[in-house]
């Protein structure tokens, strides 16, 4: 037991007195390592900044898309009426899609233009909401790039 303690003490003294001199290659290695570590920190900070700005752009674009959807939903009867008016013929009768295109050979049910006007209105509204949302995201992302350059 005492032999183990003596060995432990001898090892502690040996390593306690160990103070190697750093040569020029060791110093240059440490300086290079320090520069690389600073570079990694800069990249990490930049990545965090980009993620924060991207989240902000997502929130703003979602809000813009939601508000556009609400406004277009409120305007739905008006827009649907316009499209229905454009879809009717000059004498006021509705045009039947299946007979106009020649699809009766497939025995499809007749679809009147009022129904088609509603479907077209909904598709148009969805396209506008997606366009506004994507445009807002692109604008916010571009603005984030301008902030980054400052």
mmCIF file of N, CA and C in Angstrom:
data_model
loop_
_atom_site.group_PDB
_atom_site.id
_atom_site.type_symbol
_atom_site.label_atom_id
_atom_site.label_comp_id
_atom_site.label_asym_id
_atom_site.label_seq_id
_atom_site.Cartn_x
_atom_site.Cartn_y
_atom_site.Cartn_z
ATOM 1 N N UNK A 1 0.817 -1.181 0.000
ATOM 2 C CA UNK A 1 0.000 0.000 0.000
ATOM 3 C C UNK A 1 0.870 1.257 0.000
ATOM 4 N N UNK A 2 1.946 1.202 0.838
ATOM 5 C CA UNK A 2 2.844 2.344 0.913
ATOM 6 C C UNK A 2 3.653 2.482 -0.367
ATOM 7 N N UNK A 3 3.950 1.357 -1.021
ATOM 8 C CA UNK A 3 4.675 1.415 -2.289
ATOM 9 C C UNK A 3 3.850 2.157 -3.330
ATOM 10 N N UNK A 4 2.556 1.934 -3.313
ATOM 11 C CA UNK A 4 1.654 2.608 -4.265
ATOM 12 C C UNK A 4 1.626 4.102 -3.988
ATOM 13 N N UNK A 5 1.588 4.461 -2.713
ATOM 14 C CA UNK A 5 1.571 5.888 -2.365
ATOM 15 C C UNK A 5 2.885 6.558 -2.763
ATOM 16 N N UNK A 6 3.999 5.863 -2.578
ATOM 17 C CA UNK A 6 5.297 6.421 -2.949
ATOM 18 C C UNK A 6 5.360 6.627 -4.462
ATOM 19 N N UNK A 7 4.845 5.643 -5.203
ATOM 20 C CA UNK A 7 4.824 5.762 -6.670
ATOM 21 C C UNK A 7 3.936 6.926 -7.105
ATOM 22 N N UNK A 8 2.773 7.056 -6.435
ATOM 23 C CA UNK A 8 1.858 8.168 -6.762
ATOM 24 C C UNK A 8 2.528 9.516 -6.491
ATOM 25 N N UNK A 9 3.215 9.624 -5.373
ATOM 26 C CA UNK A 9 3.898 10.874 -5.032
ATOM 27 C C UNK A 9 5.003 11.182 -6.041
ATOM 28 N N UNK A 10 5.721 10.163 -6.436
ATOM 29 C CA UNK A 10 6.804 10.362 -7.403
ATOM 30 C C UNK A 10 6.235 10.824 -8.753
ATOM 31 N N UNK A 11 5.156 10.215 -9.152
ATOM 32 C CA UNK A 11 4.516 10.627 -10.421
ATOM 33 C C UNK A 11 3.977 12.053 -10.325
ATOM 34 N N UNK A 12 3.384 12.402 -9.210
ATOM 35 C CA UNK A 12 2.852 13.766 -9.039
ATOM 36 C C UNK A 12 3.998 14.781 -9.092
ATOM 37 N N UNK A 13 5.102 14.492 -8.442
ATOM 38 C CA UNK A 13 6.232 15.413 -8.484
ATOM 39 C C UNK A 13 6.775 15.537 -9.906
ATOM 40 N N UNK A 14 6.849 14.407 -10.590
ATOM 41 C CA UNK A 14 7.368 14.413 -11.957
ATOM 42 C C UNK A 14 6.489 15.274 -12.871
ATOM 43 N N UNK A 15 5.178 15.058 -12.806
ATOM 44 C CA UNK A 15 4.277 15.826 -13.670
ATOM 45 C C UNK A 15 4.086 17.244 -13.161
ATOM 46 N N UNK A 16 4.234 17.475 -11.881
ATOM 47 C CA UNK A 16 4.135 18.828 -11.347
ATOM 48 C C UNK A 16 5.277 19.694 -11.817
ATOM 49 N N UNK A 17 6.440 19.104 -11.979
ATOM 50 C CA UNK A 17 7.614 19.838 -12.434
ATOM 51 C C UNK A 17 7.695 19.910 -13.958
ATOM 52 N N UNK A 18 6.817 19.206 -14.642
ATOM 53 C CA UNK A 18 6.867 19.148 -16.116
ATOM 54 C C UNK A 18 6.351 20.464 -16.695
ATOM 55 N N UNK A 19 7.215 21.164 -17.358
ATOM 56 C CA UNK A 19 6.842 22.430 -18.000
ATOM 57 C C UNK A 19 7.594 22.508 -19.320
ATOM 58 N N UNK A 20 7.029 21.884 -20.356
ATOM 59 C CA UNK A 20 7.772 21.833 -21.619
ATOM 60 C C UNK A 20 7.849 23.216 -22.267
ATOM 61 N N UNK A 21 8.929 23.461 -22.943
ATOM 62 C CA UNK A 21 9.071 24.714 -23.675
ATOM 63 C C UNK A 21 8.367 24.558 -25.021
ATOM 64 N N UNK A 22 7.687 25.617 -25.377
ATOM 65 C CA UNK A 22 6.984 25.591 -26.654
ATOM 66 C C UNK A 22 7.912 26.139 -27.718
ATOM 67 N N UNK A 23 8.095 25.357 -28.739
ATOM 68 C CA UNK A 23 8.923 25.803 -29.846
ATOM 69 C C UNK A 23 8.114 26.700 -30.774
ATOM 70 N N UNK A 24 8.756 27.189 -31.802
ATOM 71 C CA UNK A 24 8.072 28.088 -32.743
ATOM 72 C C UNK A 24 6.949 27.358 -33.477
ATOM 73 N N UNK A 25 7.122 26.068 -33.760
ATOM 74 C CA UNK A 25 6.073 25.324 -34.456
ATOM 75 C C UNK A 25 4.842 25.168 -33.563
ATOM 76 N N UNK A 26 5.051 24.994 -32.277
ATOM 77 C CA UNK A 26 3.929 24.876 -31.353
ATOM 78 C C UNK A 26 3.183 26.194 -31.244
ATOM 79 N N UNK A 27 3.932 27.294 -31.219
ATOM 80 C CA UNK A 27 3.280 28.616 -31.146
ATOM 81 C C UNK A 27 2.485 28.906 -32.405
ATOM 82 N N UNK A 28 3.052 28.582 -33.552
ATOM 83 C CA UNK A 28 2.329 28.838 -34.800
ATOM 84 C C UNK A 28 1.092 27.940 -34.905
ATOM 85 N N UNK A 29 1.234 26.710 -34.400
ATOM 86 C CA UNK A 29 0.067 25.826 -34.381
ATOM 87 C C UNK A 29 -1.042 26.413 -33.516
ATOM 88 N N UNK A 30 -0.682 26.894 -32.341
ATOM 89 C CA UNK A 30 -1.676 27.473 -31.439
ATOM 90 C C UNK A 30 -2.291 28.744 -32.032
ATOM 91 N N UNK A 31 -1.494 29.560 -32.689
ATOM 92 C CA UNK A 31 -2.023 30.781 -33.314
ATOM 93 C C UNK A 31 -2.989 30.422 -34.446
ATOM 94 N N UNK A 32 -2.612 29.427 -35.247
ATOM 95 C CA UNK A 32 -3.500 28.982 -36.324
ATOM 96 C C UNK A 32 -4.795 28.394 -35.779
ATOM 97 N N UNK A 33 -4.654 27.607 -34.718
ATOM 98 C CA UNK A 33 -5.843 27.031 -34.087
ATOM 99 C C UNK A 33 -6.753 28.126 -33.538
ATOM 100 N N UNK A 34 -6.171 29.143 -32.945
ATOM 101 C CA UNK A 34 -6.959 30.262 -32.405
ATOM 102 C C UNK A 34 -7.690 30.992 -33.532
ATOM 103 N N UNK A 35 -7.025 31.225 -34.658
ATOM 104 C CA UNK A 35 -7.672 31.886 -35.806
ATOM 105 C C UNK A 35 -8.838 31.052 -36.329
ATOM 106 N N UNK A 36 -8.631 29.739 -36.415
ATOM 107 C CA UNK A 36 -9.702 28.862 -36.897
ATOM 108 C C UNK A 36 -10.886 28.856 -35.933
ATOM 109 N N UNK A 37 -10.608 28.857 -34.662
ATOM 110 C CA UNK A 37 -11.689 28.884 -33.669
ATOM 111 C C UNK A 37 -12.474 30.189 -33.750
ATOM 112 N N UNK A 38 -11.786 31.302 -33.985
ATOM 113 C CA UNK A 38 -12.478 32.583 -34.159
ATOM 114 C C UNK A 38 -13.336 32.553 -35.422
ATOM 115 N N UNK A 39 -12.824 31.930 -36.476
ATOM 116 C CA UNK A 39 -13.596 31.793 -37.712
ATOM 117 C C UNK A 39 -14.848 30.960 -37.514
ATOM 118 N N UNK A 40 -14.723 29.882 -36.746
ATOM 119 C CA UNK A 40 -15.886 29.040 -36.450
ATOM 120 C C UNK A 40 -16.921 29.834 -35.665
ATOM 121 N N UNK A 41 -16.490 30.640 -34.740
ATOM 122 C CA UNK A 41 -17.414 31.454 -33.940
ATOM 123 C C UNK A 41 -18.136 32.476 -34.816
ATOM 124 N N UNK A 42 -17.425 33.071 -35.752
ATOM 125 C CA UNK A 42 -18.060 34.034 -36.664
ATOM 126 C C UNK A 42 -19.113 33.341 -37.512
ATOM 127 N N UNK A 43 -18.812 32.165 -38.023
ATOM 128 C CA UNK A 43 -19.778 31.415 -38.837
ATOM 129 C C UNK A 43 -20.993 31.025 -38.001
ATOM 130 N N UNK A 44 -20.773 30.602 -36.754
ATOM 131 C CA UNK A 44 -21.883 30.228 -35.878
ATOM 132 C C UNK A 44 -22.800 31.423 -35.607
ATOM 133 N N UNK A 45 -22.210 32.575 -35.319
ATOM 134 C CA UNK A 45 -23.013 33.783 -35.083
ATOM 135 C C UNK A 45 -23.796 34.170 -36.332
ATOM 136 N N UNK A 46 -23.169 34.045 -37.485
ATOM 137 C CA UNK A 46 -23.844 34.372 -38.747
ATOM 138 C C UNK A 46 -25.025 33.422 -38.992
ATOM 139 N N UNK A 47 -24.833 32.137 -38.713
ATOM 140 C CA UNK A 47 -25.899 31.153 -38.894
ATOM 141 C C UNK A 47 -27.071 31.432 -37.966
ATOM 142 N N UNK A 48 -26.791 31.769 -36.733
ATOM 143 C CA UNK A 48 -27.862 32.107 -35.781
ATOM 144 C C UNK A 48 -28.618 33.339 -36.257
ATOM 145 N N UNK A 49 -27.898 34.325 -36.756
ATOM 146 C CA UNK A 49 -28.532 35.551 -37.253
ATOM 147 C C UNK A 49 -29.434 35.257 -38.456
ATOM 148 N N UNK A 50 -28.967 34.424 -39.368
ATOM 149 C CA UNK A 50 -29.770 34.082 -40.547
ATOM 150 C C UNK A 50 -31.023 33.317 -40.139
ATOM 151 N N UNK A 51 -30.908 32.395 -39.192
ATOM 152 C CA UNK A 51 -32.085 31.647 -38.735
ATOM 153 C C UNK A 51 -33.107 32.577 -38.093
ATOM 154 N N UNK A 52 -32.642 33.523 -37.296
ATOM 155 C CA UNK A 52 -33.553 34.463 -36.654
ATOM 156 C C UNK A 52 -34.293 35.296 -37.713
ATOM 157 N N UNK A 53 -33.566 35.794 -38.685
ATOM 158 C CA UNK A 53 -34.191 36.607 -39.741
ATOM 159 C C UNK A 53 -35.132 35.768 -40.597
ATOM 160 N N UNK A 54 -34.774 34.515 -40.831
ATOM 161 C CA UNK A 54 -35.643 33.635 -41.611
ATOM 162 C C UNK A 54 -36.951 33.366 -40.867
ATOM 163 N N UNK A 55 -36.865 33.146 -39.561
ATOM 164 C CA UNK A 55 -38.094 32.956 -38.776
ATOM 165 C C UNK A 55 -38.967 34.199 -38.841
ATOM 166 N N UNK A 56 -38.349 35.368 -38.733
ATOM 167 C CA UNK A 56 -39.100 36.616 -38.800
ATOM 168 C C UNK A 56 -39.786 36.743 -40.167
ATOM 169 N N UNK A 57 -39.087 36.415 -41.239
ATOM 170 C CA UNK A 57 -39.675 36.488 -42.578
ATOM 171 C C UNK A 57 -40.834 35.500 -42.712
ATOM 172 N N UNK A 58 -40.713 34.310 -42.130
ATOM 173 C CA UNK A 58 -41.806 33.325 -42.171
ATOM 174 C C UNK A 58 -43.032 33.833 -41.428
ATOM 175 N N UNK A 59 -42.828 34.431 -40.273
ATOM 176 C CA UNK A 59 -43.962 34.937 -39.490
ATOM 177 C C UNK A 59 -44.664 36.063 -40.240
ATOM 178 N N UNK A 60 -43.900 36.980 -40.800
ATOM 179 C CA UNK A 60 -44.501 38.105 -41.528
ATOM 180 C C UNK A 60 -45.231 37.607 -42.768
ATOM 181 N N UNK A 61 -44.655 36.653 -43.505
ATOM 182 C CA UNK A 61 -45.316 36.167 -44.717
ATOM 183 C C UNK A 61 -46.578 35.371 -44.380
ATOM 184 N N UNK A 62 -46.561 34.617 -43.288
ATOM 185 C CA UNK A 62 -47.771 33.896 -42.874
ATOM 186 C C UNK A 62 -48.863 34.869 -42.483
ATOM 187 N N UNK A 63 -48.491 35.924 -41.780
ATOM 188 C CA UNK A 63 -49.473 36.936 -41.396
ATOM 189 C C UNK A 63 -50.041 37.644 -42.624
ATOM 190 N N UNK A 64 -49.194 37.969 -43.579
ATOM 191 C CA UNK A 64 -49.667 38.621 -44.810
ATOM 192 C C UNK A 64 -50.596 37.691 -45.589
ATOM 193 N N UNK A 65 -50.253 36.409 -45.681
ATOM 194 C CA UNK A 65 -51.118 35.453 -46.374
ATOM 195 C C UNK A 65 -52.456 35.290 -45.674
ATOM 196 N N UNK A 66 -52.431 35.239 -44.349
ATOM 197 C CA UNK A 66 -53.675 35.105 -43.585
ATOM 198 C C UNK A 66 -54.570 36.328 -43.787
ATOM 199 N N UNK A 67 -53.992 37.519 -43.683
ATOM 200 C CA UNK A 67 -54.793 38.734 -43.865
ATOM 201 C C UNK A 67 -55.339 38.845 -45.287
ATOM 202 N N UNK A 68 -54.542 38.455 -46.264
ATOM 203 C CA UNK A 68 -55.023 38.457 -47.654
ATOM 204 C C UNK A 68 -56.165 37.468 -47.819
ATOM 205 N N UNK A 69 -56.062 36.310 -47.213
ATOM 206 C CA UNK A 69 -57.140 35.322 -47.267
ATOM 207 C C UNK A 69 -58.416 35.835 -46.630
ATOM 208 N N UNK A 70 -58.300 36.531 -45.511
ATOM 209 C CA UNK A 70 -59.484 37.092 -44.845
ATOM 210 C C UNK A 70 -60.142 38.131 -45.737
ATOM 211 N N UNK A 71 -59.358 39.024 -46.316
ATOM 212 C CA UNK A 71 -59.916 40.069 -47.183
ATOM 213 C C UNK A 71 -60.578 39.448 -48.413
ATOM 214 N N UNK A 72 -59.919 38.483 -49.027
ATOM 215 C CA UNK A 72 -60.497 37.860 -50.218
ATOM 216 C C UNK A 72 -61.737 37.037 -49.878
ATOM 217 N N UNK A 73 -61.785 36.457 -48.705
ATOM 218 C CA UNK A 73 -62.987 35.728 -48.284
ATOM 219 C C UNK A 73 -64.156 36.689 -48.130
ATOM 220 N N UNK A 74 -63.879 37.870 -47.596
ATOM 221 C CA UNK A 74 -64.942 38.869 -47.470
ATOM 222 C C UNK A 74 -65.399 39.380 -48.834
ATOM 223 N N UNK A 75 -64.492 39.400 -49.794
ATOM 224 C CA UNK A 75 -64.822 39.871 -51.148
ATOM 225 C C UNK A 75 -65.315 38.751 -52.062
ATOM 226 N N UNK A 76 -65.401 37.533 -51.560
ATOM 227 C CA UNK A 76 -65.771 36.378 -52.379
ATOM 228 C C UNK A 76 -67.074 36.572 -53.156
ATOM 229 N N UNK A 77 -68.181 37.020 -52.533
ATOM 230 C CA UNK A 77 -69.420 37.168 -53.309
ATOM 231 C C UNK A 77 -69.278 38.147 -54.478
ATOM 232 N N UNK A 78 -68.539 39.208 -54.257
ATOM 233 C CA UNK A 78 -68.345 40.209 -55.308
ATOM 234 C C UNK A 78 -67.524 39.643 -56.467
ATOM 235 N N UNK A 79 -66.417 39.012 -56.164
ATOM 236 C CA UNK A 79 -65.546 38.460 -57.199
ATOM 237 C C UNK A 79 -66.236 37.307 -57.920
ATOM 238 N N UNK A 80 -66.935 36.470 -57.177
ATOM 239 C CA UNK A 80 -67.653 35.354 -57.791
ATOM 240 C C UNK A 80 -68.728 35.875 -58.747
ATOM 241 N N UNK A 81 -69.401 36.941 -58.371
ATOM 242 C CA UNK A 81 -70.400 37.543 -59.258
ATOM 243 C C UNK A 81 -69.783 38.073 -60.536
ATOM 244 N N UNK A 82 -68.616 38.693 -60.426
ATOM 245 C CA UNK A 82 -67.928 39.197 -61.617
ATOM 246 C C UNK A 82 -67.564 38.059 -62.562
ATOM 247 N N UNK A 83 -67.005 37.018 -62.019
ATOM 248 C CA UNK A 83 -66.606 35.888 -62.864
ATOM 249 C C UNK A 83 -67.831 35.208 -63.449
ATOM 250 N N UNK A 84 -68.909 35.081 -62.683
ATOM 251 C CA UNK A 84 -70.144 34.497 -63.195
ATOM 252 C C UNK A 84 -70.709 35.360 -64.317
ATOM 253 N N UNK A 85 -70.630 36.673 -64.151
ATOM 254 C CA UNK A 85 -71.112 37.583 -65.196
ATOM 255 C C UNK A 85 -70.275 37.438 -66.466
ATOM 256 N N UNK A 86 -68.992 37.278 -66.333
ATOM 257 C CA UNK A 86 -68.129 37.081 -67.496
ATOM 258 C C UNK A 86 -68.386 35.730 -68.168
ATOM 259 N N UNK A 87 -68.836 34.744 -67.377
ATOM 260 C CA UNK A 87 -69.029 33.397 -67.905
ATOM 261 C C UNK A 87 -70.371 33.233 -68.621
ATOM 262 N N UNK A 88 -71.314 34.093 -68.363
ATOM 263 C CA UNK A 88 -72.611 33.946 -69.030
ATOM 264 C C UNK A 88 -72.523 34.503 -70.444
ATOM 265 N N UNK A 89 -73.370 33.984 -71.282
ATOM 266 C CA UNK A 89 -73.359 34.440 -72.674
ATOM 267 C C UNK A 89 -74.035 35.811 -72.770
ATOM 268 N N UNK A 90 -73.988 36.388 -73.951
ATOM 269 C CA UNK A 90 -74.493 37.744 -74.144
ATOM 270 C C UNK A 90 -75.998 37.846 -73.902
ATOM 271 N N UNK A 91 -76.776 36.784 -74.201
ATOM 272 C CA UNK A 91 -78.224 36.860 -74.007
ATOM 273 C C UNK A 91 -78.654 36.505 -72.585
ATOM 274 N N UNK A 92 -77.693 36.248 -71.695
ATOM 275 C CA UNK A 92 -78.017 36.002 -70.294
ATOM 276 C C UNK A 92 -78.134 34.540 -69.923
ATOM 277 N N UNK A 93 -78.101 33.628 -70.898
ATOM 278 C CA UNK A 93 -78.199 32.210 -70.566
ATOM 279 C C UNK A 93 -76.819 31.689 -70.170
ATOM 280 N N UNK A 94 -76.812 30.710 -69.311
ATOM 281 C CA UNK A 94 -75.520 30.166 -68.883
ATOM 282 C C UNK A 94 -75.007 29.197 -69.939
ATOM 283 N N UNK A 95 -73.732 29.150 -70.056
ATOM 284 C CA UNK A 95 -73.080 28.262 -71.014
ATOM 285 C C UNK A 95 -72.826 26.930 -70.298
ATOM 286 N N UNK A 96 -73.092 25.838 -70.958
ATOM 287 C CA UNK A 96 -72.864 24.526 -70.373
ATOM 288 C C UNK A 96 -71.511 24.028 -70.834
ATOM 289 N N UNK A 97 -70.680 23.754 -69.903
ATOM 290 C CA UNK A 97 -69.293 23.389 -70.211
ATOM 291 C C UNK A 97 -69.220 22.089 -71.000
ATOM 292 N N UNK A 98 -69.898 21.061 -70.545
ATOM 293 C CA UNK A 98 -69.772 19.744 -71.170
ATOM 294 C C UNK A 98 -70.227 19.775 -72.617
ATOM 295 N N UNK A 99 -71.321 20.473 -72.918
ATOM 296 C CA UNK A 99 -71.783 20.523 -74.310
ATOM 297 C C UNK A 99 -70.926 21.453 -75.146
ATOM 298 N N UNK A 100 -70.391 22.495 -74.526
ATOM 299 C CA UNK A 100 -69.575 23.451 -75.274
ATOM 300 C C UNK A 100 -68.247 22.874 -75.690
ATOM 301 N N UNK A 101 -67.723 21.956 -74.926
ATOM 302 C CA UNK A 101 -66.417 21.389 -75.228
ATOM 303 C C UNK A 101 -66.545 20.067 -75.976
ATOM 304 N N UNK A 102 -67.713 19.502 -75.994
ATOM 305 C CA UNK A 102 -67.941 18.239 -76.683
ATOM 306 C C UNK A 102 -67.635 17.040 -75.812
ATOM 307 N N UNK A 103 -67.819 17.152 -74.504
ATOM 308 C CA UNK A 103 -67.527 16.050 -73.601
ATOM 309 C C UNK A 103 -68.743 15.164 -73.345
ATOM 310 N N UNK A 104 -69.868 15.436 -74.018
ATOM 311 C CA UNK A 104 -71.059 14.622 -73.775
ATOM 312 C C UNK A 104 -70.868 13.189 -74.243
ATOM 313 N N UNK A 105 -69.907 12.961 -75.129
ATOM 314 C CA UNK A 105 -69.642 11.604 -75.577
ATOM 315 C C UNK A 105 -69.193 10.724 -74.411
ATOM 316 N N UNK A 106 -68.606 11.325 -73.381
ATOM 317 C CA UNK A 106 -68.151 10.589 -72.202
ATOM 318 C C UNK A 106 -69.230 10.486 -71.146
ATOM 319 N N UNK A 107 -70.369 11.026 -71.420
ATOM 320 C CA UNK A 107 -71.533 11.031 -70.537
ATOM 321 C C UNK A 107 -71.217 11.639 -69.170
ATOM 322 N N UNK A 108 -70.545 12.771 -69.228
ATOM 323 C CA UNK A 108 -70.261 13.512 -67.997
ATOM 324 C C UNK A 108 -71.478 14.349 -67.629
ATOM 325 N N UNK A 109 -71.678 14.597 -66.349
ATOM 326 C CA UNK A 109 -72.797 15.463 -65.984
ATOM 327 C C UNK A 109 -72.521 16.891 -66.442
ATOM 328 N N UNK A 110 -73.579 17.593 -66.790
ATOM 329 C CA UNK A 110 -73.425 18.986 -67.207
ATOM 330 C C UNK A 110 -73.034 19.837 -65.994
ATOM 331 N N UNK A 111 -72.066 20.702 -66.211
ATOM 332 C CA UNK A 111 -71.613 21.613 -65.163
ATOM 333 C C UNK A 111 -71.920 23.020 -65.644
ATOM 334 N N UNK A 112 -72.732 23.716 -64.886
ATOM 335 C CA UNK A 112 -73.057 25.064 -65.362
ATOM 336 C C UNK A 112 -71.959 26.056 -64.986
ATOM 337 N N UNK A 113 -72.014 27.210 -65.578
ATOM 338 C CA UNK A 113 -70.964 28.202 -65.403
ATOM 339 C C UNK A 113 -70.978 28.829 -64.023
ATOM 340 N N UNK A 114 -72.115 28.825 -63.355
ATOM 341 C CA UNK A 114 -72.136 29.381 -62.003
ATOM 342 C C UNK A 114 -71.226 28.560 -61.084
ATOM 343 N N UNK A 115 -71.310 27.237 -61.214
ATOM 344 C CA UNK A 115 -70.447 26.379 -60.412
ATOM 345 C C UNK A 115 -68.989 26.561 -60.825
ATOM 346 N N UNK A 116 -68.756 26.652 -62.108
ATOM 347 C CA UNK A 116 -67.387 26.855 -62.587
ATOM 348 C C UNK A 116 -66.853 28.211 -62.135
ATOM 349 N N UNK A 117 -67.716 29.217 -62.105
ATOM 350 C CA UNK A 117 -67.289 30.542 -61.644
ATOM 351 C C UNK A 117 -66.871 30.478 -60.181
ATOM 352 N N UNK A 118 -67.588 29.710 -59.387
ATOM 353 C CA UNK A 118 -67.217 29.589 -57.975
ATOM 354 C C UNK A 118 -65.879 28.877 -57.823
ATOM 355 N N UNK A 119 -65.689 27.824 -58.604
ATOM 356 C CA UNK A 119 -64.418 27.090 -58.538
ATOM 357 C C UNK A 119 -63.273 27.976 -59.015
ATOM 358 N N UNK A 120 -63.484 28.682 -60.109
ATOM 359 C CA UNK A 120 -62.437 29.574 -60.615
ATOM 360 C C UNK A 120 -62.137 30.690 -59.623
ATOM 361 N N UNK A 121 -63.169 31.198 -58.958
ATOM 362 C CA UNK A 121 -62.959 32.240 -57.951
ATOM 363 C C UNK A 121 -62.103 31.718 -56.807
ATOM 364 N N UNK A 122 -62.402 30.521 -56.335
ATOM 365 C CA UNK A 122 -61.611 29.943 -55.248
ATOM 366 C C UNK A 122 -60.160 29.708 -55.672
ATOM 367 N N UNK A 123 -59.970 29.190 -56.875
ATOM 368 C CA UNK A 123 -58.606 28.970 -57.363
ATOM 369 C C UNK A 123 -57.849 30.286 -57.511
ATOM 370 N N UNK A 124 -58.529 31.302 -58.007
ATOM 371 C CA UNK A 124 -57.911 32.614 -58.141
ATOM 372 C C UNK A 124 -57.528 33.175 -56.770
ATOM 373 N N UNK A 125 -58.400 33.000 -55.793
ATOM 374 C CA UNK A 125 -58.124 33.505 -54.446
ATOM 375 C C UNK A 125 -56.932 32.774 -53.826
ATOM 376 N N UNK A 126 -56.878 31.481 -54.005
ATOM 377 C CA UNK A 126 -55.742 30.708 -53.477
ATOM 378 C C UNK A 126 -54.447 31.162 -54.140
ATOM 379 N N UNK A 127 -54.487 31.373 -55.441
ATOM 380 C CA UNK A 127 -53.289 31.821 -56.158
ATOM 381 C C UNK A 127 -52.834 33.187 -55.652
ATOM 382 N N UNK A 128 -53.773 34.093 -55.393
ATOM 383 C CA UNK A 128 -53.413 35.423 -54.900
ATOM 384 C C UNK A 128 -52.807 35.325 -53.496
ATOM 385 N N UNK A 129 -53.400 34.501 -52.628
ATOM 386 C CA UNK A 129 -52.872 34.348 -51.265
ATOM 387 C C UNK A 129 -51.451 33.780 -51.309
ATOM 388 N N UNK A 130 -51.225 32.763 -52.121
ATOM 389 C CA UNK A 130 -49.884 32.167 -52.228
ATOM 390 C C UNK A 130 -48.898 33.187 -52.799
ATOM 391 N N UNK A 131 -49.310 33.933 -53.813
ATOM 392 C CA UNK A 131 -48.440 34.940 -54.409
ATOM 393 C C UNK A 131 -48.069 36.027 -53.403
ATOM 394 N N UNK A 132 -49.053 36.520 -52.649
ATOM 395 C CA UNK A 132 -48.776 37.553 -51.647
ATOM 396 C C UNK A 132 -47.846 37.015 -50.565
ATOM 397 N N UNK A 133 -48.109 35.810 -50.113
ATOM 398 C CA UNK A 133 -47.288 35.224 -49.054
ATOM 399 C C UNK A 133 -45.846 35.019 -49.516
ATOM 400 N N UNK A 134 -45.661 34.471 -50.698
ATOM 401 C CA UNK A 134 -44.310 34.246 -51.210
ATOM 402 C C UNK A 134 -43.586 35.562 -51.490
ATOM 403 N N UNK A 135 -44.309 36.536 -52.018
ATOM 404 C CA UNK A 135 -43.691 37.843 -52.285
ATOM 405 C C UNK A 135 -43.256 38.514 -50.994
ATOM 406 N N UNK A 136 -44.087 38.387 -49.974
ATOM 407 C CA UNK A 136 -43.731 38.969 -48.681
ATOM 408 C C UNK A 136 -42.497 38.287 -48.100
ATOM 409 N N UNK A 137 -42.438 36.962 -48.207
ATOM 410 C CA UNK A 137 -41.262 36.245 -47.704
ATOM 411 C C UNK A 137 -40.007 36.682 -48.453
ATOM 412 N N UNK A 138 -40.099 36.765 -49.780
ATOM 413 C CA UNK A 138 -38.933 37.175 -50.568
ATOM 414 C C UNK A 138 -38.501 38.592 -50.228
ATOM 415 N N UNK A 139 -39.474 39.478 -50.020
ATOM 416 C CA UNK A 139 -39.141 40.856 -49.662
ATOM 417 C C UNK A 139 -38.466 40.916 -48.296
ATOM 418 N N UNK A 140 -38.974 40.152 -47.341
ATOM 419 C CA UNK A 140 -38.377 40.145 -46.002
ATOM 420 C C UNK A 140 -36.992 39.494 -46.028
ATOM 421 N N UNK A 141 -36.825 38.457 -46.816
ATOM 422 C CA UNK A 141 -35.517 37.808 -46.912
ATOM 423 C C UNK A 141 -34.515 38.751 -47.573
ATOM 424 N N UNK A 142 -34.950 39.492 -48.590
ATOM 425 C CA UNK A 142 -34.081 40.479 -49.225
ATOM 426 C C UNK A 142 -33.709 41.595 -48.274
ATOM 427 N N UNK A 143 -34.665 41.996 -47.477
ATOM 428 C CA UNK A 143 -34.392 43.037 -46.487
ATOM 429 C C UNK A 143 -33.394 42.537 -45.444
ATOM 430 N N UNK A 144 -33.510 41.271 -45.094
ATOM 431 C CA UNK A 144 -32.564 40.687 -44.140
ATOM 432 C C UNK A 144 -31.151 40.705 -44.712
ATOM 433 N N UNK A 145 -31.027 40.471 -46.019
ATOM 434 C CA UNK A 145 -29.704 40.538 -46.643
ATOM 435 C C UNK A 145 -29.142 41.956 -46.596
ATOM 436 N N UNK A 146 -30.016 42.952 -46.777
ATOM 437 C CA UNK A 146 -29.560 44.338 -46.683
ATOM 438 C C UNK A 146 -29.104 44.658 -45.264
ATOM 439 N N UNK A 147 -29.835 44.162 -44.265
ATOM 440 C CA UNK A 147 -29.429 44.374 -42.871
ATOM 441 C C UNK A 147 -28.084 43.723 -42.604
ATOM 442 N N UNK A 148 -27.872 42.580 -43.222
ATOM 443 C CA UNK A 148 -26.642 41.827 -42.984
ATOM 444 C C UNK A 148 -25.424 42.586 -43.530
ATOM 445 N N UNK A 149 -25.577 43.283 -44.622
ATOM 446 C CA UNK A 149 -24.459 43.966 -45.243
ATOM 447 C C UNK A 149 -24.023 45.207 -44.465
ATOM 448 N N UNK A 150 -24.896 45.711 -43.635
ATOM 449 C CA UNK A 150 -24.567 46.927 -42.868
ATOM 450 C C UNK A 150 -23.614 46.646 -41.772
#
